[in-house]
CSV table of C-alpha atoms in Angstrom, one decimal:
chain,number,residue,atom,x,y,z
A,88,UNK,CA,-96.3,88.5,-66.7
A,89,UNK,CA,-93.7,90.0,-64.2
A,90,UNK,CA,-93.2,86.7,-62.4
A,91,UNK,CA,-91.9,85.1,-65.5
A,92,UNK,CA,-89.6,88.2,-66.2
A,93,UNK,CA,-87.7,87.6,-62.6
A,94,UNK,CA,-87.3,84.0,-62.9
A,95,UNK,CA,-85.5,84.2,-66.4
A,96,UNK,CA,-83.7,87.4,-66.0
A,97,UNK,CA,-80.1,85.8,-65.3
A,98,UNK,CA,-80.5,83.6,-68.3
A,99,UNK,CA,-81.8,86.0,-70.4
A,100,UNK,CA,-79.0,88.5,-69.7
A,101,UNK,CA,-76.5,85.6,-70.9
A,102,UNK,CA,-78.4,84.9,-73.8
A,103,UNK,CA,-78.7,88.4,-75.0
A,104,UNK,CA,-74.7,88.9,-74.6
A,105,UNK,CA,-74.1,85.5,-76.8
A,106,UNK,CA,-76.6,86.5,-79.3
A,107,UNK,CA,-75.7,90.1,-79.9
A,108,UNK,CA,-72.0,89.2,-80.9
A,109,UNK,CA,-73.0,86.3,-83.0
A,110,UNK,CA,-76.0,87.6,-85.4
A,111,UNK,CA,-74.3,88.7,-88.3
A,112,UNK,CA,-75.9,86.5,-90.8
A,113,UNK,CA,-79.2,88.4,-91.2
A,114,UNK,CA,-78.4,91.4,-88.9
A,115,UNK,CA,-81.4,90.3,-86.7
A,116,UNK,CA,-81.6,89.4,-83.4
A,117,UNK,CA,-84.6,87.7,-81.5
A,118,UNK,CA,-86.2,89.1,-78.5
A,119,UNK,CA,-85.2,86.3,-76.1
A,120,UNK,CA,-87.2,87.9,-73.4
A,121,UNK,CA,-90.2,88.2,-75.2
A,122,UNK,CA,-90.1,84.6,-76.7
A,123,UNK,CA,-89.7,83.3,-73.2
A,124,UNK,CA,-92.7,85.3,-72.0
A,125,UNK,CA,-94.9,84.3,-75.1
A,126,UNK,CA,-93.8,80.8,-74.6
A,127,UNK,CA,-95.2,80.5,-70.9
A,128,UNK,CA,-98.1,82.8,-71.5
A,129,UNK,CA,-99.6,80.5,-73.8
A,130,UNK,CA,-98.9,77.6,-71.2
A,131,UNK,CA,-101.8,79.2,-68.9
A,132,UNK,CA,-104.1,77.0,-71.6
A,133,UNK,CA,-103.6,73.5,-70.4
A,134,UNK,CA,-101.0,73.9,-67.6
A,135,UNK,CA,-101.2,70.9,-65.1
A,136,UNK,CA,-99.1,68.6,-62.7
A,137,UNK,CA,-97.2,71.4,-60.7
A,138,UNK,CA,-93.9,70.3,-59.5
A,139,UNK,CA,-92.4,73.5,-57.8
A,140,UNK,CA,-93.0,76.9,-56.6
A,141,UNK,CA,-92.2,79.0,-59.7
A,142,UNK,CA,-94.9,80.0,-62.0
A,143,UNK,CA,-93.5,77.8,-64.8
A,144,UNK,CA,-93.3,74.9,-62.8
A,145,UNK,CA,-96.1,72.8,-64.2
A,146,UNK,CA,-96.4,70.5,-67.0
A,147,UNK,CA,-99.1,70.4,-69.6
A,148,UNK,CA,-102.2,68.5,-70.4
A,149,UNK,CA,-103.4,70.2,-73.7
A,150,UNK,CA,-104.8,67.2,-75.7
A,151,UNK,CA,-105.7,67.8,-79.3
A,152,UNK,CA,-108.8,69.8,-80.0
A,153,UNK,CA,-109.7,70.0,-76.0
A,154,UNK,CA,-111.0,73.5,-74.8
A,155,UNK,CA,-107.4,74.6,-74.0
A,156,UNK,CA,-106.0,73.6,-77.5
A,157,UNK,CA,-108.9,75.7,-79.2
A,158,UNK,CA,-108.2,78.6,-76.9
A,159,UNK,CA,-104.3,78.7,-78.0
A,160,UNK,CA,-105.2,78.1,-81.5
A,161,UNK,CA,-107.4,81.2,-81.5
A,162,UNK,CA,-104.6,83.2,-79.5
A,163,UNK,CA,-101.9,81.9,-82.5
A,164,UNK,CA,-104.5,83.0,-85.3
A,165,UNK,CA,-104.9,86.3,-83.5
A,166,UNK,CA,-100.9,86.9,-83.2
A,167,UNK,CA,-100.3,86.0,-86.7
A,168,UNK,CA,-102.9,88.3,-88.1
A,169,UNK,CA,-101.3,91.4,-86.0
A,170,UNK,CA,-98.3,90.6,-87.7
A,171,UNK,CA,-100.1,90.9,-91.2
A,172,UNK,CA,-99.9,87.2,-92.2
A,173,UNK,CA,-102.7,85.6,-94.2
A,174,UNK,CA,-104.2,82.7,-92.3
A,175,UNK,CA,-105.7,79.5,-94.0
A,176,UNK,CA,-106.9,76.5,-92.0
A,177,UNK,CA,-107.4,73.2,-94.0
A,178,UNK,CA,-110.0,70.3,-93.4
A,179,UNK,CA,-107.7,68.7,-90.7
A,180,UNK,CA,-107.4,72.1,-88.6
A,181,UNK,CA,-103.8,72.6,-89.7
A,182,UNK,CA,-103.0,76.3,-89.7
A,183,UNK,CA,-100.8,78.2,-92.1
A,184,UNK,CA,-99.7,81.6,-91.5
A,185,UNK,CA,-98.0,83.4,-94.3
A,186,UNK,CA,-96.0,86.5,-94.4
A,187,UNK,CA,-95.1,88.0,-98.0
A,188,UNK,CA,-91.7,88.3,-99.3
A,189,UNK,CA,-90.1,90.9,-101.6
A,190,UNK,CA,-90.6,88.9,-104.7
A,191,UNK,CA,-94.4,89.0,-104.3
A,192,UNK,CA,-94.4,85.7,-105.9
A,193,UNK,CA,-97.2,82.9,-105.5
A,194,UNK,CA,-94.6,80.2,-105.0
A,195,UNK,CA,-95.0,78.0,-102.0
A,196,UNK,CA,-93.7,79.5,-98.7
A,197,UNK,CA,-90.6,78.6,-96.8
A,198,UNK,CA,-92.2,77.1,-93.6
A,199,UNK,CA,-91.6,77.0,-89.9
A,200,UNK,CA,-93.6,74.1,-88.5
A,201,UNK,CA,-94.3,72.1,-85.3
A,202,UNK,CA,-97.4,71.5,-83.0
A,203,UNK,CA,-99.1,73.0,-80.0
A,204,UNK,CA,-100.7,69.9,-78.5
A,205,UNK,CA,-99.0,68.2,-75.6
A,206,UNK,CA,-99.2,64.7,-73.8
A,207,UNK,CA,-101.7,64.1,-71.0
A,208,UNK,CA,-98.4,64.3,-68.6
A,209,UNK,CA,-96.3,66.6,-70.9
A,210,UNK,CA,-94.2,69.6,-70.8
A,211,UNK,CA,-93.9,73.1,-71.7
A,212,UNK,CA,-91.4,72.9,-74.7
A,213,UNK,CA,-92.1,69.7,-76.8
A,214,UNK,CA,-93.7,71.3,-80.0
A,215,UNK,CA,-94.8,74.7,-78.4
A,216,UNK,CA,-91.4,76.0,-78.6
A,217,UNK,CA,-91.2,75.3,-82.3
A,218,UNK,CA,-94.4,77.4,-83.0
A,219,UNK,CA,-93.6,80.0,-80.4
A,220,UNK,CA,-90.0,80.3,-81.8
A,221,UNK,CA,-91.4,80.6,-85.4
A,222,UNK,CA,-93.7,83.4,-84.0
A,223,UNK,CA,-90.8,85.2,-82.6
A,224,UNK,CA,-88.8,85.0,-86.1
A,225,UNK,CA,-91.7,86.6,-87.8
A,226,UNK,CA,-92.4,89.2,-85.0
A,227,UNK,CA,-88.3,90.1,-85.4
A,228,UNK,CA,-88.6,90.3,-89.1
A,229,UNK,CA,-91.7,92.5,-88.8
A,230,UNK,CA,-90.3,94.8,-86.1
A,231,UNK,CA,-86.9,95.4,-88.1
A,232,UNK,CA,-88.6,95.8,-91.6
A,233,UNK,CA,-86.8,92.8,-92.7
A,234,UNK,CA,-88.4,90.7,-95.8
A,235,UNK,CA,-87.2,87.7,-97.1
A,236,UNK,CA,-87.3,87.1,-100.8
A,237,UNK,CA,-90.0,84.3,-100.7
A,238,UNK,CA,-92.9,84.2,-98.5
A,239,UNK,CA,-92.1,82.6,-95.1
A,240,UNK,CA,-94.6,81.6,-92.6
A,241,UNK,CA,-95.6,78.9,-89.9
A,242,UNK,CA,-97.5,76.1,-89.9
A,243,UNK,CA,-99.4,74.5,-86.4
A,244,UNK,CA,-99.8,70.9,-87.3
A,245,UNK,CA,-102.9,69.0,-85.7
A,246,UNK,CA,-102.7,66.1,-83.3
A,247,UNK,CA,-99.1,65.5,-83.5
A,248,UNK,CA,-98.9,63.8,-80.6
A,249,UNK,CA,-101.6,61.3,-81.1
A,250,UNK,CA,-102.3,61.1,-77.5
A,251,UNK,CA,-106.0,61.8,-77.7
A,252,UNK,CA,-106.5,60.4,-81.0
A,253,UNK,CA,-104.3,57.6,-81.3
A,254,UNK,CA,-102.1,58.5,-84.6
A,255,UNK,CA,-99.1,60.4,-84.4
A,256,UNK,CA,-98.0,63.2,-87.0
A,257,UNK,CA,-101.6,62.6,-87.6
A,258,UNK,CA,-102.5,65.7,-90.0
A,259,UNK,CA,-99.2,66.2,-91.5
A,260,UNK,CA,-99.3,62.4,-92.6
A,261,UNK,CA,-102.8,63.4,-94.2
A,262,UNK,CA,-101.0,66.7,-95.8
A,263,UNK,CA,-98.5,64.1,-97.1
A,264,UNK,CA,-101.0,61.7,-98.5
A,265,UNK,CA,-99.9,59.0,-96.0
A,266,UNK,CA,-102.9,58.7,-94.1
A,267,UNK,CA,-106.5,58.8,-95.8
A,268,UNK,CA,-108.5,62.0,-94.3
A,269,UNK,CA,-111.5,59.9,-93.4
A,270,UNK,CA,-109.5,57.6,-91.4
A,271,UNK,CA,-108.1,60.5,-89.7
A,272,UNK,CA,-111.5,62.3,-89.1
A,273,UNK,CA,-112.7,58.9,-87.5
A,274,UNK,CA,-110.1,58.5,-84.9
A,275,UNK,CA,-111.8,58.2,-81.7
A,276,UNK,CA,-111.0,59.9,-78.2
A,277,UNK,CA,-109.3,57.1,-76.3
A,278,UNK,CA,-111.6,57.8,-73.2
A,279,UNK,CA,-114.8,58.7,-75.0
A,280,UNK,CA,-115.4,56.6,-78.3
A,281,UNK,CA,-118.4,58.8,-79.2
A,282,UNK,CA,-115.9,61.7,-79.8
A,283,UNK,CA,-114.0,61.9,-83.1
A,284,UNK,CA,-111.5,64.1,-84.3
A,285,UNK,CA,-113.8,65.4,-86.9
A,286,UNK,CA,-116.4,66.2,-84.4
A,287,UNK,CA,-113.9,68.1,-82.2
A,288,UNK,CA,-112.8,70.0,-85.5
A,289,UNK,CA,-116.4,71.0,-86.0
A,290,UNK,CA,-117.2,71.7,-82.5
A,291,UNK,CA,-114.4,74.2,-82.3
A,292,UNK,CA,-114.6,75.9,-85.7
A,293,UNK,CA,-111.4,74.4,-87.1
A,294,UNK,CA,-112.7,72.3,-89.9
A,295,UNK,CA,-111.5,74.4,-92.7
A,296,UNK,CA,-112.8,74.4,-96.2
A,297,UNK,CA,-109.3,73.9,-97.8
A,298,UNK,CA,-108.3,70.4,-98.9
A,299,UNK,CA,-105.4,68.8,-96.6
A,300,UNK,CA,-103.0,68.1,-99.1
A,301,UNK,CA,-99.1,68.9,-100.1
A,302,UNK,CA,-100.8,69.9,-103.6
A,303,UNK,CA,-103.6,72.3,-102.1
A,304,UNK,CA,-101.0,73.8,-99.4
A,305,UNK,CA,-97.6,73.4,-101.2
A,306,UNK,CA,-94.3,74.2,-99.0
A,307,UNK,CA,-91.0,75.2,-100.2
A,308,UNK,CA,-89.3,73.8,-97.4
A,309,UNK,CA,-90.1,72.9,-93.9
A,310,UNK,CA,-87.7,73.8,-90.8
A,311,UNK,CA,-88.7,72.6,-87.5
A,312,UNK,CA,-87.1,73.7,-84.1
A,313,UNK,CA,-87.5,71.1,-81.3
A,314,UNK,CA,-86.0,69.9,-77.9
A,315,UNK,CA,-84.0,66.9,-78.5
A,316,UNK,CA,-86.1,64.9,-75.9
A,317,UNK,CA,-82.8,62.8,-75.2
A,318,UNK,CA,-79.6,63.5,-73.5
A,319,UNK,CA,-76.9,63.6,-76.0
A,320,UNK,CA,-76.6,67.3,-76.5
A,321,UNK,CA,-76.3,68.0,-72.9
A,322,UNK,CA,-73.9,65.1,-72.4
A,323,UNK,CA,-71.6,66.3,-75.3
A,324,UNK,CA,-71.8,69.9,-74.2
A,325,UNK,CA,-73.3,70.9,-77.6
A,326,UNK,CA,-75.7,73.8,-77.8
A,327,UNK,CA,-77.4,72.8,-81.3
A,328,UNK,CA,-78.2,69.6,-83.1
A,329,UNK,CA,-78.4,69.6,-86.8
A,330,UNK,CA,-81.0,66.7,-87.2
A,331,UNK,CA,-80.0,64.2,-90.2
A,332,UNK,CA,-83.3,62.2,-90.1
A,333,UNK,CA,-85.4,60.3,-87.7
A,334,UNK,CA,-85.5,56.6,-87.0
A,335,UNK,CA,-88.4,54.1,-88.1
A,336,UNK,CA,-91.1,53.2,-85.8
A,337,UNK,CA,-94.5,51.4,-85.9
A,338,UNK,CA,-97.3,51.6,-83.4
A,339,UNK,CA,-99.4,48.4,-83.0
A,340,UNK,CA,-102.5,47.6,-80.9
A,341,UNK,CA,-103.0,44.1,-79.6
A,342,UNK,CA,-106.4,42.7,-78.2
A,343,UNK,CA,-106.2,39.4,-76.3
A,344,UNK,CA,-109.2,37.5,-75.6
A,345,UNK,CA,-109.9,35.0,-73.0
A,346,UNK,CA,-113.1,33.9,-70.8
A,347,UNK,CA,-114.4,35.3,-67.6
A,348,UNK,CA,-113.9,32.5,-64.8
A,349,UNK,CA,-113.9,32.6,-61.1
A,350,UNK,CA,-110.6,33.0,-59.6
A,351,UNK,CA,-111.1,30.5,-56.8
A,352,UNK,CA,-113.1,27.7,-58.5
A,353,UNK,CA,-111.3,27.7,-61.9
A,354,UNK,CA,-107.8,25.7,-61.8
A,355,UNK,CA,-105.0,27.0,-64.0
A,356,UNK,CA,-105.5,24.0,-66.5
A,357,UNK,CA,-109.0,25.4,-67.3
A,358,UNK,CA,-108.4,28.9,-67.6
A,359,UNK,CA,-108.2,31.5,-70.6
A,360,UNK,CA,-106.5,34.3,-69.1
A,361,UNK,CA,-105.8,37.2,-71.4
A,362,UNK,CA,-104.2,39.3,-68.8
A,363,UNK,CA,-101.4,36.8,-68.0
A,364,UNK,CA,-100.9,36.1,-71.8
A,365,UNK,CA,-100.6,39.9,-72.4
A,366,UNK,CA,-98.1,40.4,-69.4
A,367,UNK,CA,-96.0,37.5,-71.0
A,368,UNK,CA,-96.2,39.1,-74.3
A,369,UNK,CA,-95.1,42.6,-73.2
A,370,UNK,CA,-92.0,41.0,-71.2
A,371,UNK,CA,-91.2,39.1,-74.5
A,372,UNK,CA,-91.3,42.3,-76.8
A,373,UNK,CA,-88.7,43.7,-74.5
A,374,UNK,CA,-86.4,40.9,-74.8
A,375,UNK,CA,-86.8,40.6,-78.7
A,376,UNK,CA,-86.0,44.3,-78.9
A,377,UNK,CA,-83.2,44.0,-76.9
A,378,UNK,CA,-81.8,41.2,-79.0
A,379,UNK,CA,-81.8,43.6,-81.8
A,380,UNK,CA,-80.5,46.7,-80.2
A,381,UNK,CA,-83.9,48.4,-80.9
A,382,UNK,CA,-86.7,49.8,-78.6
A,383,UNK,CA,-90.1,48.2,-77.8
A,384,UNK,CA,-92.6,49.8,-75.7
A,385,UNK,CA,-96.0,49.7,-74.2
A,386,UNK,CA,-97.7,52.8,-73.2
A,387,UNK,CA,-101.6,52.0,-73.0
A,388,UNK,CA,-102.9,48.6,-71.3
A,389,UNK,CA,-106.5,48.4,-70.9
A,390,UNK,CA,-108.8,45.8,-69.2
A,391,UNK,CA,-112.6,46.0,-69.0
A,392,UNK,CA,-114.3,48.6,-66.7
A,393,UNK,CA,-116.3,45.9,-65.0
A,394,UNK,CA,-113.4,43.7,-64.1
A,395,UNK,CA,-113.4,42.4,-60.5
A,396,UNK,CA,-110.6,41.0,-58.3
A,397,UNK,CA,-112.0,37.4,-58.1
A,398,UNK,CA,-112.8,37.2,-61.8
A,399,UNK,CA,-110.4,36.4,-64.7
A,400,UNK,CA,-110.7,38.9,-67.2
A,401,UNK,CA,-112.4,38.3,-70.5
A,402,UNK,CA,-110.2,40.7,-72.7
A,403,UNK,CA,-107.1,43.1,-72.3
A,404,UNK,CA,-105.7,45.2,-75.0
A,405,UNK,CA,-102.2,46.7,-75.1
A,406,UNK,CA,-100.0,49.1,-77.4
A,407,UNK,CA,-96.7,48.1,-78.7
A,408,UNK,CA,-94.3,51.0,-80.0
A,409,UNK,CA,-91.2,49.4,-81.9
A,410,UNK,CA,-88.4,51.6,-83.0
A,411,UNK,CA,-84.9,51.5,-84.8
A,412,UNK,CA,-83.2,53.6,-87.1
A,413,UNK,CA,-83.4,50.8,-89.7
A,414,UNK,CA,-86.7,49.8,-91.1
A,415,UNK,CA,-85.7,46.3,-91.6
A,416,UNK,CA,-84.8,45.9,-88.0
A,417,UNK,CA,-88.1,47.2,-87.0
A,418,UNK,CA,-89.8,44.7,-89.4
A,419,UNK,CA,-87.7,42.0,-87.9
A,420,UNK,CA,-88.8,42.7,-84.3
A,421,UNK,CA,-92.4,42.9,-85.4
A,422,UNK,CA,-92.1,39.4,-87.0
A,423,UNK,CA,-90.3,38.0,-83.9
A,424,UNK,CA,-92.9,39.5,-81.6
A,425,UNK,CA,-95.9,38.0,-83.7
A,426,UNK,CA,-94.2,34.6,-83.6
A,427,UNK,CA,-93.4,34.8,-79.9
A,428,UNK,CA,-97.1,36.0,-79.2
A,429,UNK,CA,-98.5,33.1,-80.8
A,430,UNK,CA,-96.6,30.6,-78.9
A,431,UNK,CA,-97.6,32.5,-75.5
A,432,UNK,CA,-101.1,32.5,-76.5
A,433,UNK,CA,-101.1,28.6,-76.0
A,434,UNK,CA,-98.6,28.4,-73.2
A,435,UNK,CA,-101.2,28.6,-70.1
A,436,UNK,CA,-104.5,26.8,-69.4
A,437,UNK,CA,-106.8,26.6,-72.4
A,438,UNK,CA,-104.9,29.1,-74.2
A,439,UNK,CA,-106.2,32.5,-75.6
A,440,UNK,CA,-106.5,34.4,-79.0
A,441,UNK,CA,-105.3,37.7,-80.1
A,442,UNK,CA,-105.5,40.0,-83.1
A,443,UNK,CA,-103.6,43.2,-83.8
A,444,UNK,CA,-103.8,46.3,-86.0
A,445,UNK,CA,-101.2,48.6,-87.2
A,446,UNK,CA,-101.9,52.2,-86.2
A,447,UNK,CA,-98.8,53.8,-87.5
A,448,UNK,CA,-96.1,53.0,-89.7
A,449,UNK,CA,-93.3,55.7,-90.0
A,450,UNK,CA,-90.3,54.6,-92.0
A,451,UNK,CA,-86.7,56.2,-91.2
A,452,UNK,CA,-86.1,59.2,-93.2
A,453,UNK,CA,-83.1,61.3,-94.0
A,454,UNK,CA,-83.6,64.9,-94.4
A,455,UNK,CA,-82.9,67.2,-97.3
A,456,UNK,CA,-79.4,68.1,-97.7
A,457,UNK,CA,-79.9,71.8,-98.8
A,458,UNK,CA,-81.9,72.6,-95.6
A,459,UNK,CA,-79.2,70.9,-93.6
A,460,UNK,CA,-76.7,72.9,-95.0
A,461,UNK,CA,-78.8,76.1,-94.3
A,462,UNK,CA,-78.8,74.9,-90.5
A,463,UNK,CA,-75.3,73.9,-90.3
A,464,UNK,CA,-74.1,77.5,-91.9
A,465,UNK,CA,-76.4,79.1,-89.1
A,466,UNK,CA,-75.0,76.9,-86.3
A,467,UNK,CA,-71.4,77.8,-87.2
A,468,UNK,CA,-72.1,81.4,-87.2
A,469,UNK,CA,-73.7,81.5,-84.0
A,470,UNK,CA,-71.7,79.1,-81.9
A,471,UNK,CA,-68.6,78.1,-83.8
A,472,UNK,CA,-67.4,74.6,-84.9
A,473,UNK,CA,-67.4,73.0,-81.3
A,474,UNK,CA,-70.6,73.7,-80.0
A,475,UNK,CA,-72.9,71.9,-82.6
A,476,UNK,CA,-73.3,68.5,-83.9
A,477,UNK,CA,-75.1,66.4,-86.4
A,478,UNK,CA,-77.7,64.2,-84.8
A,479,UNK,CA,-80.5,61.7,-85.3
A,480,UNK,CA,-83.9,61.9,-84.1
A,481,UNK,CA,-85.1,59.0,-82.0
A,482,UNK,CA,-88.9,60.5,-82.0
A,483,UNK,CA,-91.1,61.1,-85.0
A,484,UNK,CA,-91.9,64.6,-85.7
A,485,UNK,CA,-94.1,66.2,-88.6
A,486,UNK,CA,-91.0,67.1,-90.5
A,487,UNK,CA,-90.8,63.3,-91.3
A,488,UNK,CA,-94.0,63.6,-93.4
A,489,UNK,CA,-93.2,67.0,-94.8
A,490,UNK,CA,-90.0,65.6,-96.1
A,491,UNK,CA,-92.0,63.2,-98.6
A,492,UNK,CA,-93.0,66.3,-100.4
A,493,UNK,CA,-90.7,69.4,-99.8
A,494,UNK,CA,-87.3,70.0,-98.5
A,495,UNK,CA,-87.4,69.6,-94.7
A,496,UNK,CA,-84.9,69.5,-91.8
A,497,UNK,CA,-84.8,69.8,-88.1
A,498,UNK,CA,-82.9,71.9,-85.4
A,499,UNK,CA,-82.5,70.4,-81.9
A,500,UNK,CA,-81.6,72.1,-78.6
A,501,UNK,CA,-80.7,70.5,-75.4
A,502,UNK,CA,-83.4,69.7,-72.8
A,503,UNK,CA,-82.4,69.2,-69.1
A,504,UNK,CA,-81.2,65.5,-68.4
A,505,UNK,CA,-82.8,64.5,-71.8
A,506,UNK,CA,-86.4,64.7,-70.0
A,507,UNK,CA,-89.4,64.9,-72.2
A,508,UNK,CA,-93.2,63.7,-72.2
A,509,UNK,CA,-93.1,64.6,-68.5
A,510,UNK,CA,-94.1,67.6,-66.4
A,511,UNK,CA,-90.5,68.4,-65.5
A,512,UNK,CA,-89.5,68.8,-69.0
A,513,UNK,CA,-87.1,72.0,-69.5
A,514,UNK,CA,-85.1,73.9,-71.9
A,515,UNK,CA,-83.5,76.9,-70.7
A,516,UNK,CA,-84.2,80.5,-71.8
A,517,UNK,CA,-80.6,80.5,-73.3
A,518,UNK,CA,-81.4,77.5,-75.1
A,519,UNK,CA,-84.9,78.6,-76.4
A,520,UNK,CA,-83.6,82.1,-77.9
A,521,UNK,CA,-80.5,80.4,-79.4
A,522,UNK,CA,-83.0,77.6,-81.0
A,523,UNK,CA,-85.1,80.6,-82.4
A,524,UNK,CA,-81.9,82.6,-83.7
A,525,UNK,CA,-80.8,79.4,-85.3
A,526,UNK,CA,-84.1,78.9,-86.9
A,527,UNK,CA,-84.2,82.7,-88.1
A,528,UNK,CA,-80.8,82.7,-89.6
A,529,UNK,CA,-81.4,79.0,-91.1
A,530,UNK,CA,-84.4,80.3,-92.9
A,531,UNK,CA,-83.0,83.5,-94.0
A,532,UNK,CA,-79.7,81.4,-95.5
A,533,UNK,CA,-82.1,79.1,-97.3
A,534,UNK,CA,-84.0,81.9,-98.7
A,535,UNK,CA,-81.0,83.7,-100.2
A,536,UNK,CA,-79.7,80.3,-101.3
A,537,UNK,CA,-83.0,79.9,-103.5
A,538,UNK,CA,-82.6,83.4,-105.0
A,539,UNK,CA,-79.0,82.7,-105.8
A,540,UNK,CA,-79.6,79.4,-107.5
A,541,UNK,CA,-81.9,81.5,-110.0
A,542,UNK,CA,-79.2,83.4,-111.1
């Protein structure tokens, strides 16, 4: 770990100076150096895609319930148990670590949640920072003999990315009652359809006995620290984003069917070419989205494994991700895409057919005002009025689903050039520490507010 200490020493001295003068709310100060080292220590499990010479200059490929995800989960379980937390695991493998408060109440805990799984070519901070910062908050409280009034804790949500098992925010969605557990359990590995999410939970011993639901594992609140995954904070020179809500999005999968044919002997008029049609569909979806000031993206495109250079493919499939802050616009883009795709299907040769499935439907959400006020109070205290801003999330997060059943909100910190879902994703040691301190202060503020409201 000495190498990590050397690479971050300059940043950490600066972070410590800022935080030591700013932490008057709780009287606590997170250990910035420990947070940085712990974060990168856990990235040994799944490190991939080296892009520089420093030890931390890699991305991550730690997909849900692969062997590395299982290793970091076991590490996390051991660490929270060292702190005296109770740990429960539900039927989706969600991990709930709970630290007792002074009131010794059975009321639901105030949670800090995020995820440890990554994209196949992801970075070291997306999701991971949220869990490691929450762990640092509990470590800081423990070593200072500080107790909140209510119980507090951490949630590691399973399969947030949806990269290996294609449904994003999957287990928080089951917890919220938005996704049937049987459907989630039956999700198939995108590269091996014989492997299901449930079979991997069983293989690694993370298929818990507790029902995955907001009634079996209720939360009093859910705070999530995350890198912004966009450039707004950096471009405006702000250090903290108080996330007001998240834009809506839908994930769809289209399967376009045609007929195998010889490329040399079959004239265009006689062809049923699904690859040509799918290409036109993807291009059309982008034009339609731009017209609505929305986003439409294709991340997966599949052709048959037995495809040949001199054969027209028989079938292709592709994904479509549509996003906008207003649900009505998301629906309008989808409807126009379907109409355009129908016209494209009949456009060339003898035409093709297509069908589609709606894989994820995540409506736009607004976060809880009480949680937002606690984060704003923390931000004002730590960085003053000019270094934080209200912001919206362009991505989905587990807090979107938790907001259905408990007060929820998010904290953003800047990431370099807004880059995320890429190996070069980066958040400075200073901003990691500032995010963790903001998380701590927001949770303490919320806890104290809850007690005051009882009087």
